[in-house]
PDB file of C-alpha atoms in Angstrom:
ATOM      1  CA  UNK X   1       0.000   0.000   0.000  1.00  0.00           C
ATOM      2  CA  UNK X   2       1.162   3.526  -0.672  1.00  0.00           C
ATOM      3  CA  UNK X   3      -0.267   4.601   2.690  1.00  0.00           C
ATOM      4  CA  UNK X   4       1.582   4.090   6.017  1.00  0.00           C
ATOM      5  CA  UNK X   5      -1.428   2.325   7.541  1.00  0.00           C
ATOM      6  CA  UNK X   6      -3.524  -0.543   6.230  1.00  0.00           C
ATOM      7  CA  UNK X   7      -6.648   0.568   4.382  1.00  0.00           C
ATOM      8  CA  UNK X   8      -9.576  -1.719   5.294  1.00  0.00           C
ATOM      9  CA  UNK X   9     -13.320  -1.162   5.103  1.00  0.00           C
ATOM     10  CA  UNK X  10     -16.309  -3.008   6.473  1.00  0.00           C
ATOM     11  CA  UNK X  11     -19.348  -3.026   4.236  1.00  0.00           C
ATOM     12  CA  UNK X  12     -22.614  -4.788   3.583  1.00  0.00           C
ATOM     13  CA  UNK X  13     -21.163  -5.485   0.133  1.00  0.00           C
ATOM     14  CA  UNK X  14     -24.170  -4.205  -1.785  1.00  0.00           C
ATOM     15  CA  UNK X  15     -22.458  -1.371  -3.664  1.00  0.00           C
ATOM     16  CA  UNK X  16     -19.073  -2.863  -4.468  1.00  0.00           C
ATOM     17  CA  UNK X  17     -20.040  -3.132  -8.137  1.00  0.00           C
ATOM     18  CA  UNK X  18     -20.600   0.648  -8.231  1.00  0.00           C
ATOM     19  CA  UNK X  19     -17.441   1.659  -6.373  1.00  0.00           C
ATOM     20  CA  UNK X  20     -14.863  -0.892  -7.447  1.00  0.00           C
ATOM     21  CA  UNK X  21     -12.509   1.772  -8.878  1.00  0.00           C
ATOM     22  CA  UNK X  22     -12.000   3.356  -5.445  1.00  0.00           C
ATOM     23  CA  UNK X  23     -11.682  -0.069  -3.811  1.00  0.00           C
ATOM     24  CA  UNK X  24      -8.419  -0.720  -5.653  1.00  0.00           C
ATOM     25  CA  UNK X  25      -6.638   1.347  -2.970  1.00  0.00           C
ATOM     26  CA  UNK X  26      -7.729  -1.014  -0.192  1.00  0.00           C
ATOM     27  CA  UNK X  27      -5.580  -3.604   1.512  1.00  0.00           C
ATOM     28  CA  UNK X  28      -8.603  -5.649   2.589  1.00  0.00           C
ATOM     29  CA  UNK X  29     -12.388  -5.615   2.687  1.00  0.00           C
ATOM     30  CA  UNK X  30     -14.797  -7.072   5.262  1.00  0.00           C
ATOM     31  CA  UNK X  31     -18.292  -7.939   4.040  1.00  0.00           C
ATOM     32  CA  UNK X  32     -21.327  -8.878   6.115  1.00  0.00           C
ATOM     33  CA  UNK X  33     -22.541 -12.288   4.930  1.00  0.00           C
ATOM     34  CA  UNK X  34     -24.953 -14.600   6.751  1.00  0.00           C
ATOM     35  CA  UNK X  35     -25.510 -17.802   4.800  1.00  0.00           C
ATOM     36  CA  UNK X  36     -27.202 -19.226   1.752  1.00  0.00           C
ATOM     37  CA  UNK X  37     -29.583 -17.084  -0.278  1.00  0.00           C
ATOM     38  CA  UNK X  38     -32.683 -17.666   1.860  1.00  0.00           C
ATOM     39  CA  UNK X  39     -31.010 -17.258   5.257  1.00  0.00           C
ATOM     40  CA  UNK X  40     -28.731 -14.396   4.249  1.00  0.00           C
ATOM     41  CA  UNK X  41     -31.643 -12.470   2.762  1.00  0.00           C
ATOM     42  CA  UNK X  42     -33.697 -12.992   5.947  1.00  0.00           C
ATOM     43  CA  UNK X  43     -30.918 -11.338   7.963  1.00  0.00           C
ATOM     44  CA  UNK X  44     -29.604  -8.784   5.464  1.00  0.00           C
ATOM     45  CA  UNK X  45     -32.511  -7.994   3.127  1.00  0.00           C
ATOM     46  CA  UNK X  46     -34.071  -9.466   0.017  1.00  0.00           C
ATOM     47  CA  UNK X  47     -31.654  -9.721  -2.893  1.00  0.00           C
ATOM     48  CA  UNK X  48     -28.594  -9.060  -0.754  1.00  0.00           C
ATOM     49  CA  UNK X  49     -27.113 -12.557  -1.212  1.00  0.00           C
ATOM     50  CA  UNK X  50     -26.585 -12.202  -4.965  1.00  0.00           C
ATOM     51  CA  UNK X  51     -25.125  -8.706  -4.585  1.00  0.00           C
ATOM     52  CA  UNK X  52     -22.785  -9.812  -1.794  1.00  0.00           C
ATOM     53  CA  UNK X  53     -21.510 -12.779  -3.837  1.00  0.00           C
ATOM     54  CA  UNK X  54     -20.965 -10.464  -6.808  1.00  0.00           C
ATOM     55  CA  UNK X  55     -19.106  -8.016  -4.527  1.00  0.00           C
ATOM     56  CA  UNK X  56     -16.846 -10.795  -3.243  1.00  0.00           C
ATOM     57  CA  UNK X  57     -16.080 -11.839  -6.821  1.00  0.00           C
ATOM     58  CA  UNK X  58     -15.224  -8.256  -7.817  1.00  0.00           C
ATOM     59  CA  UNK X  59     -12.939  -7.805  -4.803  1.00  0.00           C
ATOM     60  CA  UNK X  60     -11.202 -11.103  -5.581  1.00  0.00           C
ATOM     61  CA  UNK X  61     -10.733 -10.043  -9.236  1.00  0.00           C
ATOM     62  CA  UNK X  62      -9.087  -6.852  -7.954  1.00  0.00           C
ATOM     63  CA  UNK X  63      -6.803  -8.998  -5.738  1.00  0.00           C
ATOM     64  CA  UNK X  64      -8.246  -7.465  -2.591  1.00  0.00           C
ATOM     65  CA  UNK X  65      -8.264  -9.947   0.310  1.00  0.00           C
ATOM     66  CA  UNK X  66     -11.812 -10.530   1.549  1.00  0.00           C
ATOM     67  CA  UNK X  67     -13.131 -11.697   4.834  1.00  0.00           C
ATOM     68  CA  UNK X  68     -16.756 -11.934   5.817  1.00  0.00           C
ATOM     69  CA  UNK X  69     -18.484 -11.498   9.119  1.00  0.00           C
ATOM     70  CA  UNK X  70     -21.416 -13.742   9.926  1.00  0.00           C
ATOM     71  CA  UNK X  71     -23.749 -13.023  12.837  1.00  0.00           C
ATOM     72  CA  UNK X  72     -25.265 -16.324  13.964  1.00  0.00           C
ATOM     73  CA  UNK X  73     -29.032 -15.950  14.367  1.00  0.00           C
ATOM     74  CA  UNK X  74     -32.052 -18.230  14.401  1.00  0.00           C
ATOM     75  CA  UNK X  75     -32.316 -17.578  10.655  1.00  0.00           C
ATOM     76  CA  UNK X  76     -28.881 -18.932   9.751  1.00  0.00           C
ATOM     77  CA  UNK X  77     -27.687 -21.145  12.583  1.00  0.00           C
ATOM     78  CA  UNK X  78     -27.891 -24.149  10.258  1.00  0.00           C
ATOM     79  CA  UNK X  79     -25.726 -22.463   7.595  1.00  0.00           C
ATOM     80  CA  UNK X  80     -22.352 -22.677   9.354  1.00  0.00           C
ATOM     81  CA  UNK X  81     -21.086 -25.492   7.130  1.00  0.00           C
ATOM     82  CA  UNK X  82     -22.402 -23.806   3.978  1.00  0.00           C
ATOM     83  CA  UNK X  83     -20.634 -20.532   4.844  1.00  0.00           C
ATOM     84  CA  UNK X  84     -17.322 -22.230   5.660  1.00  0.00           C
ATOM     85  CA  UNK X  85     -17.385 -24.356   2.513  1.00  0.00           C
ATOM     86  CA  UNK X  86     -18.232 -21.359   0.322  1.00  0.00           C
ATOM     87  CA  UNK X  87     -15.408 -19.370   1.939  1.00  0.00           C
ATOM     88  CA  UNK X  88     -12.959 -22.146   1.117  1.00  0.00           C
ATOM     89  CA  UNK X  89     -14.305 -22.502  -2.432  1.00  0.00           C
ATOM     90  CA  UNK X  90     -14.258 -18.753  -3.203  1.00  0.00           C
ATOM     91  CA  UNK X  91     -11.052 -17.956  -1.308  1.00  0.00           C
ATOM     92  CA  UNK X  92     -12.176 -15.704   1.517  1.00  0.00           C
ATOM     93  CA  UNK X  93     -12.027 -15.966   5.309  1.00  0.00           C
ATOM     94  CA  UNK X  94     -15.008 -15.882   7.629  1.00  0.00           C
ATOM     95  CA  UNK X  95     -15.487 -14.720  11.195  1.00  0.00           C
ATOM     96  CA  UNK X  96     -18.471 -15.765  13.257  1.00  0.00           C
ATOM     97  CA  UNK X  97     -20.130 -13.528  15.812  1.00  0.00           C
ATOM     98  CA  UNK X  98     -22.855 -14.348  18.301  1.00  0.00           C
ATOM     99  CA  UNK X  99     -25.348 -11.638  19.277  1.00  0.00           C
ATOM    100  CA  UNK X 100     -25.715 -10.898  22.947  1.00  0.00           C
ATOM    101  CA  UNK X 101     -27.339  -8.240  25.046  1.00  0.00           C
ATOM    102  CA  UNK X 102     -30.630  -7.234  26.613  1.00  0.00           C
ATOM    103  CA  UNK X 103     -33.615  -9.130  25.245  1.00  0.00           C
ATOM    104  CA  UNK X 104     -35.483  -5.831  24.925  1.00  0.00           C
ATOM    105  CA  UNK X 105     -32.795  -4.570  22.514  1.00  0.00           C
ATOM    106  CA  UNK X 106     -32.474  -7.711  20.386  1.00  0.00           C
ATOM    107  CA  UNK X 107     -34.792  -8.362  17.468  1.00  0.00           C
ATOM    108  CA  UNK X 108     -36.697 -11.629  17.730  1.00  0.00           C
ATOM    109  CA  UNK X 109     -35.104 -12.476  14.372  1.00  0.00           C
ATOM    110  CA  UNK X 110     -31.782 -12.872  16.180  1.00  0.00           C
ATOM    111  CA  UNK X 111     -32.827 -14.637  19.343  1.00  0.00           C
ATOM    112  CA  UNK X 112     -32.014 -18.355  19.515  1.00  0.00           C
ATOM    113  CA  UNK X 113     -33.909 -19.820  22.440  1.00  0.00           C
ATOM    114  CA  UNK X 114     -31.839 -22.935  23.119  1.00  0.00           C
ATOM    115  CA  UNK X 115     -28.194 -22.532  24.060  1.00  0.00           C
ATOM    116  CA  UNK X 116     -27.642 -26.082  22.770  1.00  0.00           C
ATOM    117  CA  UNK X 117     -28.182 -24.693  19.254  1.00  0.00           C
ATOM    118  CA  UNK X 118     -25.418 -22.146  19.841  1.00  0.00           C
ATOM    119  CA  UNK X 119     -23.180 -24.853  21.251  1.00  0.00           C
ATOM    120  CA  UNK X 120     -23.735 -27.093  18.242  1.00  0.00           C
ATOM    121  CA  UNK X 121     -22.835 -24.262  15.831  1.00  0.00           C
ATOM    122  CA  UNK X 122     -19.713 -23.375  17.830  1.00  0.00           C
ATOM    123  CA  UNK X 123     -18.575 -27.004  17.899  1.00  0.00           C
ATOM    124  CA  UNK X 124     -18.911 -27.154  14.090  1.00  0.00           C
ATOM    125  CA  UNK X 125     -16.860 -23.969  13.759  1.00  0.00           C
ATOM    126  CA  UNK X 126     -14.143 -25.361  16.037  1.00  0.00           C
ATOM    127  CA  UNK X 127     -14.017 -28.643  14.098  1.00  0.00           C
ATOM    128  CA  UNK X 128     -13.655 -26.851  10.762  1.00  0.00           C
ATOM    129  CA  UNK X 129     -11.029 -24.537  12.256  1.00  0.00           C
ATOM    130  CA  UNK X 130      -9.033 -27.571  13.432  1.00  0.00           C
ATOM    131  CA  UNK X 131      -9.136 -28.839   9.849  1.00  0.00           C
ATOM    132  CA  UNK X 132      -7.560 -25.646   8.491  1.00  0.00           C
ATOM    133  CA  UNK X 133     -10.658 -24.057   6.997  1.00  0.00           C
ATOM    134  CA  UNK X 134     -10.510 -20.258   6.469  1.00  0.00           C
ATOM    135  CA  UNK X 135     -12.052 -19.202   9.781  1.00  0.00           C
ATOM    136  CA  UNK X 136     -10.838 -16.104  11.580  1.00  0.00           C
ATOM    137  CA  UNK X 137     -10.116 -16.103  15.310  1.00  0.00           C
ATOM    138  CA  UNK X 138      -8.463 -18.940  17.128  1.00  0.00           C
ATOM    139  CA  UNK X 139      -9.987 -22.207  18.275  1.00  0.00           C
ATOM    140  CA  UNK X 140      -9.435 -20.871  21.801  1.00  0.00           C
ATOM    141  CA  UNK X 141     -11.685 -17.886  21.169  1.00  0.00           C
ATOM    142  CA  UNK X 142     -14.554 -20.124  20.057  1.00  0.00           C
ATOM    143  CA  UNK X 143     -13.839 -22.523  22.946  1.00  0.00           C
ATOM    144  CA  UNK X 144     -14.106 -19.530  25.299  1.00  0.00           C
ATOM    145  CA  UNK X 145     -17.583 -18.707  23.939  1.00  0.00           C
ATOM    146  CA  UNK X 146     -18.542 -22.358  24.353  1.00  0.00           C
ATOM    147  CA  UNK X 147     -17.353 -22.414  27.973  1.00  0.00           C
ATOM    148  CA  UNK X 148     -19.038 -19.096  28.678  1.00  0.00           C
ATOM    149  CA  UNK X 149     -22.344 -20.542  27.465  1.00  0.00           C
ATOM    150  CA  UNK X 150     -22.000 -23.543  29.778  1.00  0.00           C
ATOM    151  CA  UNK X 151     -21.979 -21.263  32.823  1.00  0.00           C
ATOM    152  CA  UNK X 152     -25.445 -19.923  32.153  1.00  0.00           C
ATOM    153  CA  UNK X 153     -28.847 -21.594  32.171  1.00  0.00           C
ATOM    154  CA  UNK X 154     -29.964 -19.699  29.084  1.00  0.00           C
ATOM    155  CA  UNK X 155     -28.474 -18.167  25.935  1.00  0.00           C
ATOM    156  CA  UNK X 156     -26.242 -15.120  25.840  1.00  0.00           C
ATOM    157  CA  UNK X 157     -29.173 -12.735  26.280  1.00  0.00           C
ATOM    158  CA  UNK X 158     -30.199 -11.323  29.638  1.00  0.00           C
ATOM    159  CA  UNK X 159     -33.286  -9.536  30.952  1.00  0.00           C
ATOM    160  CA  UNK X 160     -31.423  -6.913  32.988  1.00  0.00           C
ATOM    161  CA  UNK X 161     -28.025  -5.321  33.260  1.00  0.00           C
ATOM    162  CA  UNK X 162     -26.212  -7.025  36.160  1.00  0.00           C
ATOM    163  CA  UNK X 163     -24.625  -4.782  38.785  1.00  0.00           C
ATOM    164  CA  UNK X 164     -21.028  -3.780  38.075  1.00  0.00           C
ATOM    165  CA  UNK X 165     -21.306  -4.722  34.394  1.00  0.00           C
ATOM    166  CA  UNK X 166     -20.037  -2.107  31.995  1.00  0.00           C
ATOM    167  CA  UNK X 167     -22.622  -2.974  29.336  1.00  0.00           C
ATOM    168  CA  UNK X 168     -22.328  -1.423  25.893  1.00  0.00           C
ATOM    169  CA  UNK X 169     -25.127  -2.436  23.488  1.00  0.00           C
ATOM    170  CA  UNK X 170     -24.070  -3.834  20.111  1.00  0.00           C
ATOM    171  CA  UNK X 171     -26.412  -3.617  17.182  1.00  0.00           C
ATOM    172  CA  UNK X 172     -25.566  -5.977  14.340  1.00  0.00           C
TER     173      UNK X 172
END
């Protein structure tokens, strides 16, 4: 890069086809991507899947490294394997995030009622990571989330802000 710092953007990927000339200056691009066409479009809007895939292809053609961020929700919790396999096939990396926070602030589209479903998805991610699939973050980080879940009798959401917790809401 001609700049002294790395140039990276995070995007929903929907306008890459319109701005690809300016993207040539980037060192990397992060695109929100949540699964196959049905599940991704439930989380990110109708028609977004096709535009995201096209954006990934354009970035790859420009030799810009791509990684995607996937927020695991009830809509796409069964797409972990699909996402990882597509990442390997298309040559991008994927990071997985798990929504957490106050139930009153989380859309019902995100809420997964059974922590066992989270655990199953995390175990799949760890297994693929162990087999050298293009997953960002270490096995240890996903193992930490798994252990954290085991300490609670319900998913990562809570009905109140516990005392002495410096809670900062995160909106995916």
